[in-house]
Short mmCIF file of C-alpha atoms in Angstrom, two decimals:
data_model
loop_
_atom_site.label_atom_id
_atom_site.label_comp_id
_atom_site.label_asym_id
_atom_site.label_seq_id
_atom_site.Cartn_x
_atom_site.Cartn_y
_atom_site.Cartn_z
CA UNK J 1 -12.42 -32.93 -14.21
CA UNK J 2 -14.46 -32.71 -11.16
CA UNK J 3 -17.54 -34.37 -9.44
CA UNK J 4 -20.54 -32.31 -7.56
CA UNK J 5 -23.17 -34.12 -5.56
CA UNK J 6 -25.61 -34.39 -8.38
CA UNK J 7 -23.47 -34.93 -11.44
CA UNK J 8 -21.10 -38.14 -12.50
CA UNK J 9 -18.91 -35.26 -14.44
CA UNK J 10 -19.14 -31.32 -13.97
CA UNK J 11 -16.69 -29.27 -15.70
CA UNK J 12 -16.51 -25.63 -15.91
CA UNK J 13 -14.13 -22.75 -17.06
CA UNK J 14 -15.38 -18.80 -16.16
CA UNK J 15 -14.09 -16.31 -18.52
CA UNK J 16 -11.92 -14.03 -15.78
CA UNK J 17 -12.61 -10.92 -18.21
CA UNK J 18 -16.58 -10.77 -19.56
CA UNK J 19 -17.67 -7.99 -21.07
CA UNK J 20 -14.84 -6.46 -23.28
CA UNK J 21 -16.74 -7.12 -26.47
CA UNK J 22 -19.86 -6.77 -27.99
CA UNK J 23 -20.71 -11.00 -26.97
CA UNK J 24 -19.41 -11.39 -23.69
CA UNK J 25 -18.72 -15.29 -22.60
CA UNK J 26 -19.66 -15.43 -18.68
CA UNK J 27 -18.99 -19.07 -18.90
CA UNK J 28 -19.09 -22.22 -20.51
CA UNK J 29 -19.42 -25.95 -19.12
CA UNK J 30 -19.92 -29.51 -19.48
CA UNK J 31 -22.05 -31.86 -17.66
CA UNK J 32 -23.18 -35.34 -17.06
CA UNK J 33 -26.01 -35.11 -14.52
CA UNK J 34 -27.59 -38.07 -12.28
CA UNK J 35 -31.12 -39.20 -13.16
CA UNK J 36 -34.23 -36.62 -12.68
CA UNK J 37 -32.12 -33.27 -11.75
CA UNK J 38 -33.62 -31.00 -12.26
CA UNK J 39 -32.78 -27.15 -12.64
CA UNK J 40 -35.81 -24.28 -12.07
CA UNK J 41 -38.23 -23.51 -12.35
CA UNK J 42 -36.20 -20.08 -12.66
CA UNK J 43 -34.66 -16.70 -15.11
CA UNK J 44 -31.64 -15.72 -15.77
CA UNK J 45 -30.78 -12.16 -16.88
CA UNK J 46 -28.43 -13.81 -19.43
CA UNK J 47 -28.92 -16.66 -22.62
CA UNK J 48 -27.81 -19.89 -21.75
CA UNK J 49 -27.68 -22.59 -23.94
CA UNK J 50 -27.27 -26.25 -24.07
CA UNK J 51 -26.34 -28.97 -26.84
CA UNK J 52 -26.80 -32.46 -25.30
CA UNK J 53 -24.27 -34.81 -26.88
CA UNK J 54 -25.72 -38.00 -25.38
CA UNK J 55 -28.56 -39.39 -23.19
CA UNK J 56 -32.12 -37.38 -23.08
CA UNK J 57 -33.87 -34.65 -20.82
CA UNK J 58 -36.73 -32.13 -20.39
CA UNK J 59 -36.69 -28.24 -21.31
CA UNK J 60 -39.86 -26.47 -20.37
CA UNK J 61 -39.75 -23.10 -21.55
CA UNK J 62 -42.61 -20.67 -22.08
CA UNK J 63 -44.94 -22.77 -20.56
CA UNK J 64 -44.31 -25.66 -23.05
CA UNK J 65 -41.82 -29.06 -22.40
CA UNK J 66 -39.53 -30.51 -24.81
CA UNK J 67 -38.31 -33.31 -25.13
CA UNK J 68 -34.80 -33.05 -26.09
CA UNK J 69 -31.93 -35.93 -27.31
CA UNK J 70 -28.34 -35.88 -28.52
CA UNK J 71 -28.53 -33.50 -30.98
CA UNK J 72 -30.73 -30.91 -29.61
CA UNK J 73 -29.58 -27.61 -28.15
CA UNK J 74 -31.69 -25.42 -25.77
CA UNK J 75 -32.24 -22.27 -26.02
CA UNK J 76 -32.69 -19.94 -22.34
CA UNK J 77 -33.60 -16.35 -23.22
CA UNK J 78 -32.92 -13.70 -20.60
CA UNK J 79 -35.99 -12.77 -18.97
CA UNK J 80 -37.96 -15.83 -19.58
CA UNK J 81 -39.45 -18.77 -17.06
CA UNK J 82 -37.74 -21.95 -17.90
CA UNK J 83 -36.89 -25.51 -16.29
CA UNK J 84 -34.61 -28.40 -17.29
CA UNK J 85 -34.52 -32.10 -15.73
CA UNK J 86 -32.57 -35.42 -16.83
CA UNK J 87 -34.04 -38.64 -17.89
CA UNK J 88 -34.65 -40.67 -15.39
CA UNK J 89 -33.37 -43.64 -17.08
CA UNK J 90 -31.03 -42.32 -19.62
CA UNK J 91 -29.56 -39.08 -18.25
CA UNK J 92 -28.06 -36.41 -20.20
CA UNK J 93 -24.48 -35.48 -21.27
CA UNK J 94 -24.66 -31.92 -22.27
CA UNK J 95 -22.23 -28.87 -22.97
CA UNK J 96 -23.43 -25.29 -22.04
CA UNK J 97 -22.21 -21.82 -22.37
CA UNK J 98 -23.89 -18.78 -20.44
CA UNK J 99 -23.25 -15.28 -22.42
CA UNK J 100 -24.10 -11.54 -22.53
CA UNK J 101 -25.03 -9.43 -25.58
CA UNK J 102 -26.81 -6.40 -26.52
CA UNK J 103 -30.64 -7.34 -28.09
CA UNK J 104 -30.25 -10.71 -27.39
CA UNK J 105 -33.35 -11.28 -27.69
CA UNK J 106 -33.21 -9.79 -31.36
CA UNK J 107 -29.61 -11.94 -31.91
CA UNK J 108 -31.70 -15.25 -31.60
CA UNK J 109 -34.66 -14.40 -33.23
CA UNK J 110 -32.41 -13.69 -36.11
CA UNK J 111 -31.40 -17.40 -35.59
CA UNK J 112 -34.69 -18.34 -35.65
CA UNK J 113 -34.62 -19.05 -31.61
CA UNK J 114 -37.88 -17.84 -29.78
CA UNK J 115 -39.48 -18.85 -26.56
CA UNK J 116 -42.02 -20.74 -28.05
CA UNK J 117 -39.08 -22.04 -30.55
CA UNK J 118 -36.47 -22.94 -28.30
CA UNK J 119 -35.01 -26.21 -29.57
CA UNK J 120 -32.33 -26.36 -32.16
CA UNK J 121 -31.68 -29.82 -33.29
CA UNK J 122 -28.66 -31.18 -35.71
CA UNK J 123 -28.64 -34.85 -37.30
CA UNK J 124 -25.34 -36.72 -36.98
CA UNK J 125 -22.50 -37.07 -35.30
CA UNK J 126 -19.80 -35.12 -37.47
CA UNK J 127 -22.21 -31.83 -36.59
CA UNK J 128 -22.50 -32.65 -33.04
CA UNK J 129 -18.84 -33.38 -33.28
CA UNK J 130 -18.19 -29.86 -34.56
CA UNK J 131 -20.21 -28.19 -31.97
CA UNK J 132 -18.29 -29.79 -29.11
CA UNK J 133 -15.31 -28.93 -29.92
CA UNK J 134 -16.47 -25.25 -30.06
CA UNK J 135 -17.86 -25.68 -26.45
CA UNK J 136 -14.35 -27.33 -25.59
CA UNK J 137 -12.13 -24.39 -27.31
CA UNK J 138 -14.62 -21.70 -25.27
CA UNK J 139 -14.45 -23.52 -21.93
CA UNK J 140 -10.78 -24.62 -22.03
CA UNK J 141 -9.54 -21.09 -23.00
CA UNK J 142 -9.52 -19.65 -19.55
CA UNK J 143 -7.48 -19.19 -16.78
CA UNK J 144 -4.52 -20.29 -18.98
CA UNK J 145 -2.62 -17.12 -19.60
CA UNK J 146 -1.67 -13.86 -17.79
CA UNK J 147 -3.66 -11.76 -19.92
CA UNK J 148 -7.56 -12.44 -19.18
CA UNK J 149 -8.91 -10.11 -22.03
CA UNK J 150 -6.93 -11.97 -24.83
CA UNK J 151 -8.99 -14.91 -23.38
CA UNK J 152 -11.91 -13.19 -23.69
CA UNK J 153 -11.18 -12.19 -27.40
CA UNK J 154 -10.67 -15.56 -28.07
CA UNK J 155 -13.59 -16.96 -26.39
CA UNK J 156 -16.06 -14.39 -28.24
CA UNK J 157 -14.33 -15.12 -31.05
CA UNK J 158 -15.54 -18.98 -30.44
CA UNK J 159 -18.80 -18.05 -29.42
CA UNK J 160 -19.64 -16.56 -32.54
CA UNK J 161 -18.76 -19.74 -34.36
CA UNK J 162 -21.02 -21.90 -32.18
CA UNK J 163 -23.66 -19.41 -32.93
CA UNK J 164 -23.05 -19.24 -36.52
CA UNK J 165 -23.01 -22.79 -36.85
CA UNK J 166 -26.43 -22.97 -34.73
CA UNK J 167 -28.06 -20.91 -36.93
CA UNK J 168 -27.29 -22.76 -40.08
CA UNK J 169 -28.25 -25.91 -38.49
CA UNK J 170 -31.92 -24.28 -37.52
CA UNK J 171 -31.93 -22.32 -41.03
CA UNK J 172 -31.62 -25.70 -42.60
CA UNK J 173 -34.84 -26.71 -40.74
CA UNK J 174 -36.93 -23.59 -41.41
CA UNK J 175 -39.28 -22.39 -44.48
CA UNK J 176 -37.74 -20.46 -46.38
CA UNK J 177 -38.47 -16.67 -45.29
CA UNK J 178 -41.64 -14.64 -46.84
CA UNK J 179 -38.85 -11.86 -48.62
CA UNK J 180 -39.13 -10.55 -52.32
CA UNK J 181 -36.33 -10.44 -54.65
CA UNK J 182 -37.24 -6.47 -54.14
CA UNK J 183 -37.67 -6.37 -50.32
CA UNK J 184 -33.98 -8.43 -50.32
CA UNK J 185 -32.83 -5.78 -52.60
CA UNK J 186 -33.47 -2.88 -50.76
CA UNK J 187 -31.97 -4.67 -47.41
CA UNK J 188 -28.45 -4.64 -49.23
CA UNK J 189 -28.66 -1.51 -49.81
CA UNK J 190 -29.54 -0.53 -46.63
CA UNK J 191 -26.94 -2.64 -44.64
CA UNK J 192 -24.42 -0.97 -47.64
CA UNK J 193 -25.08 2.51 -46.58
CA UNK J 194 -25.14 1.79 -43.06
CA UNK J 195 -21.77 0.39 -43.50
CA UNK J 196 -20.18 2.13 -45.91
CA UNK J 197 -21.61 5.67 -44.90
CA UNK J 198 -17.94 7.44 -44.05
CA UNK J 199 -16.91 6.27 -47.56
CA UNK J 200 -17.19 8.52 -50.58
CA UNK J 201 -20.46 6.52 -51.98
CA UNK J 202 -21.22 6.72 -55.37
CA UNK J 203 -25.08 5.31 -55.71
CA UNK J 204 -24.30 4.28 -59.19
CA UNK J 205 -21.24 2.08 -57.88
CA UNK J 206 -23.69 0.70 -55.48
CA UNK J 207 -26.60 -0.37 -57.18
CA UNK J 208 -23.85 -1.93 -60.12
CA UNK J 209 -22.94 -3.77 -56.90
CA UNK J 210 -26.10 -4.91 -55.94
CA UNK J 211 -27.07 -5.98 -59.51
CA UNK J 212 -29.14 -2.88 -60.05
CA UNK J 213 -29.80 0.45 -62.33
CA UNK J 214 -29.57 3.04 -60.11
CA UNK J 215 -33.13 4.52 -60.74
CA UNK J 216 -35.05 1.09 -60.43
CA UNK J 217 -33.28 0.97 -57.34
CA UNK J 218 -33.96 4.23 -56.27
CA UNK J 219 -37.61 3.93 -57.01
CA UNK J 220 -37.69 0.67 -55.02
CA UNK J 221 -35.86 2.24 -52.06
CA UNK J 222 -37.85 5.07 -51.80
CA UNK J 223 -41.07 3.31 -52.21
CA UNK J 224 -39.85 0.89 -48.86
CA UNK J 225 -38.04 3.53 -46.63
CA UNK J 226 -39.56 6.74 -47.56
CA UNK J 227 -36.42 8.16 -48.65
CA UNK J 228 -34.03 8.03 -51.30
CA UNK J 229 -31.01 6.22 -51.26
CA UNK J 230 -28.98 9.44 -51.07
CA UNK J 231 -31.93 10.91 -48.64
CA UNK J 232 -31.11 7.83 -46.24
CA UNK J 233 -27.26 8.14 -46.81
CA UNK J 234 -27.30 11.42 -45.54
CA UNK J 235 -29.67 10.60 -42.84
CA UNK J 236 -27.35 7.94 -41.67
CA UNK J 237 -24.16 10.11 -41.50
CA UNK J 238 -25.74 12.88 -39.44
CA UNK J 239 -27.17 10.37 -37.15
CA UNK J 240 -23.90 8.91 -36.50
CA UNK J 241 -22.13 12.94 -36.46
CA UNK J 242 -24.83 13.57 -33.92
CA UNK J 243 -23.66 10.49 -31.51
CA UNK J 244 -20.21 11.57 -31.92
CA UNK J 245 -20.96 15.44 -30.57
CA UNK J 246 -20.49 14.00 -26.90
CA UNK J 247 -16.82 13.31 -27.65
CA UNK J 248 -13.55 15.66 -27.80
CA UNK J 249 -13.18 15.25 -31.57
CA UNK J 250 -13.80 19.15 -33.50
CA UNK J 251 -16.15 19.28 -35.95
CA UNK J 252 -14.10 18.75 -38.97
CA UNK J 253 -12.44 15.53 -37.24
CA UNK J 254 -16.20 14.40 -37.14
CA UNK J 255 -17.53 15.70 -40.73
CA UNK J 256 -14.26 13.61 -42.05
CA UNK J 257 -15.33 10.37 -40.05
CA UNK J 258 -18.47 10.57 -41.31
CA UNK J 259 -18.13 10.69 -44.96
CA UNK J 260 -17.70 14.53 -45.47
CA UNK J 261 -14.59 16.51 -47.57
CA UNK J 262 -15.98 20.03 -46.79
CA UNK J 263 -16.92 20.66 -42.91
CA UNK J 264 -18.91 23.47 -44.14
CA UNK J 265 -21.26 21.80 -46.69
CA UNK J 266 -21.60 19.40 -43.41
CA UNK J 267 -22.88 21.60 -41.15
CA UNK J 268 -25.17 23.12 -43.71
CA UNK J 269 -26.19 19.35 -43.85
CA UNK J 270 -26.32 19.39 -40.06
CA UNK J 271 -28.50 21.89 -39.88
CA UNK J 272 -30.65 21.01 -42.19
CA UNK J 273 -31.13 17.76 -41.14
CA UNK J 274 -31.62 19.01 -37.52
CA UNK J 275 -32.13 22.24 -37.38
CA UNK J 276 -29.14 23.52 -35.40
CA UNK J 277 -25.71 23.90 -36.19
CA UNK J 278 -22.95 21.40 -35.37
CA UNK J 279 -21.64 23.80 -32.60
CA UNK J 280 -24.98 24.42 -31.58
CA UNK J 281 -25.92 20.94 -31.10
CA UNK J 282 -23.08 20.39 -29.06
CA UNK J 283 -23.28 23.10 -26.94
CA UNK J 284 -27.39 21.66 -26.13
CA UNK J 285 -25.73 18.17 -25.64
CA UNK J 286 -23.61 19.25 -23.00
#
């Protein structure tokens, strides 16, 4: 523990090895600050957020203030004008963790976290309880071992536990989303082929997966994307063969990874699909 001018307690652990993953933990803190601090008008280039576990405060974000209680978590979006100042009576007590990730932006809107929706709040203290001790297990992590980017792992690995338990809290407090039983339909199909694309996929196997007969499915698909599911399969795989062309694998090491026996039916694929040949491509790309 340690005291700064302007706080009663001020805590902080700094991950000594951000950035190895795909959410990077810059750092994560606790803090109990004196009446009316205040912090901004400012951006960061980073999200930041806040729970507050006791006391109250102000978050102005997006032109709009909030008034925020034990409970609450704020939301600071890279990129976006914000403030923050204690009660003047009843100060805050508040956790925080600062972190990096691609689309952030897109990450919290999935969570239901915009700027003019900043403000996630929980009801009672067993949930509160739970997100502290994520914000303790992220913060208390570093510094404590000679290998920094194990931390990190671990810390990331936290970090997407706060955020998953964020979300449900703020899912819990929003309609239900505007999505047909046929829009949500064709979603798992898409996130199936996008993930499942180096696989041998048999369309039948997965709309019986997805609770579907393969041509309702297909009809559905086709009418939402344009293409057919086996249209958008192969679309996917020479997407990804195309971002691999940069790399020192050959072209049957990259037909294999990308769900294809026969390197030559792939490049007829290939260049149908893009009008070049594998080896052609590559040669462009270089």
């Amino acid at each position: 523990m340690s005291i700064s001018p302007d706080h009663t307690l001020y805590e902080i652990g700094t991950n000594p090895a951000p950035g190895g993953h795909d959410l990077a933990v810059l750092f994560s803190g606790e803090g109990r600050p004196i009446p009316r601090h205040k912090v901004g008008p400012m951006i960061h280039d980073y999200c930041l957020i806040h729970t507050v576990l006791s006391g109250e405060g102000f978050f102005e974000c997006a032109g709009k203030s909030h008034a925020c209680r034990a409970g609450d978590t704020f939301v600071i979006l890279p990129g976006v004008l914000f403030s923050y100042e204690a009660h003047e009576r009843n100060p805050w007590h508040y956790q925080w963790v600062a972190f990096q990730v691609k689309g952030a932006p897109l990450l919290m809107s999935d969570m239901g976290v915009t700027p003019a929706r900043p403000i996630i709040r929980c009801s009672g203290q067993e949930a509160l309880d739970s997100l502290s001790l994520m914000y303790q297990h992220i913060r208390l992590g570093f510094n404590q071992s000679a290998y920094p980017w194990l931390e990190d792992l671990e810390a990331s690995g936290w970090l997407k536990l706060l955020l998953h338990k964020l979300a449900m809290l703020n899912y819990a407090q929003l309609p239900e989303p505007d999505t047909s039983d046929i829009e949500r339909g064709v979603r798992q199909a898409e996130r199936w082929i996008s993930t499942q694309y180096h696989q041998q996929l048999s369309i039948d196997q997965m709309a019986k997966t997805l609770g579907y007969h393969r041509a309702h499915l297909s009809k559905l698909f086709k009418q939402h994307t344009g293409l057919s599911p086996m249209q958008y399969l192969m679309k996917v795989r020479i997407d990804k063969a195309k971002s691999l062309m940069n790399t020192s694998f050959s072209i049957h090491e990259i037909a294999a990874s990308v769900g294809f026996n026969d390197a030559l039916y792939f490049s007829k694929q290939f260049r149908k699909w893009t009008g070049m040949t594998p080896s052609e491509y590559r040669r462009q790309s270089e």
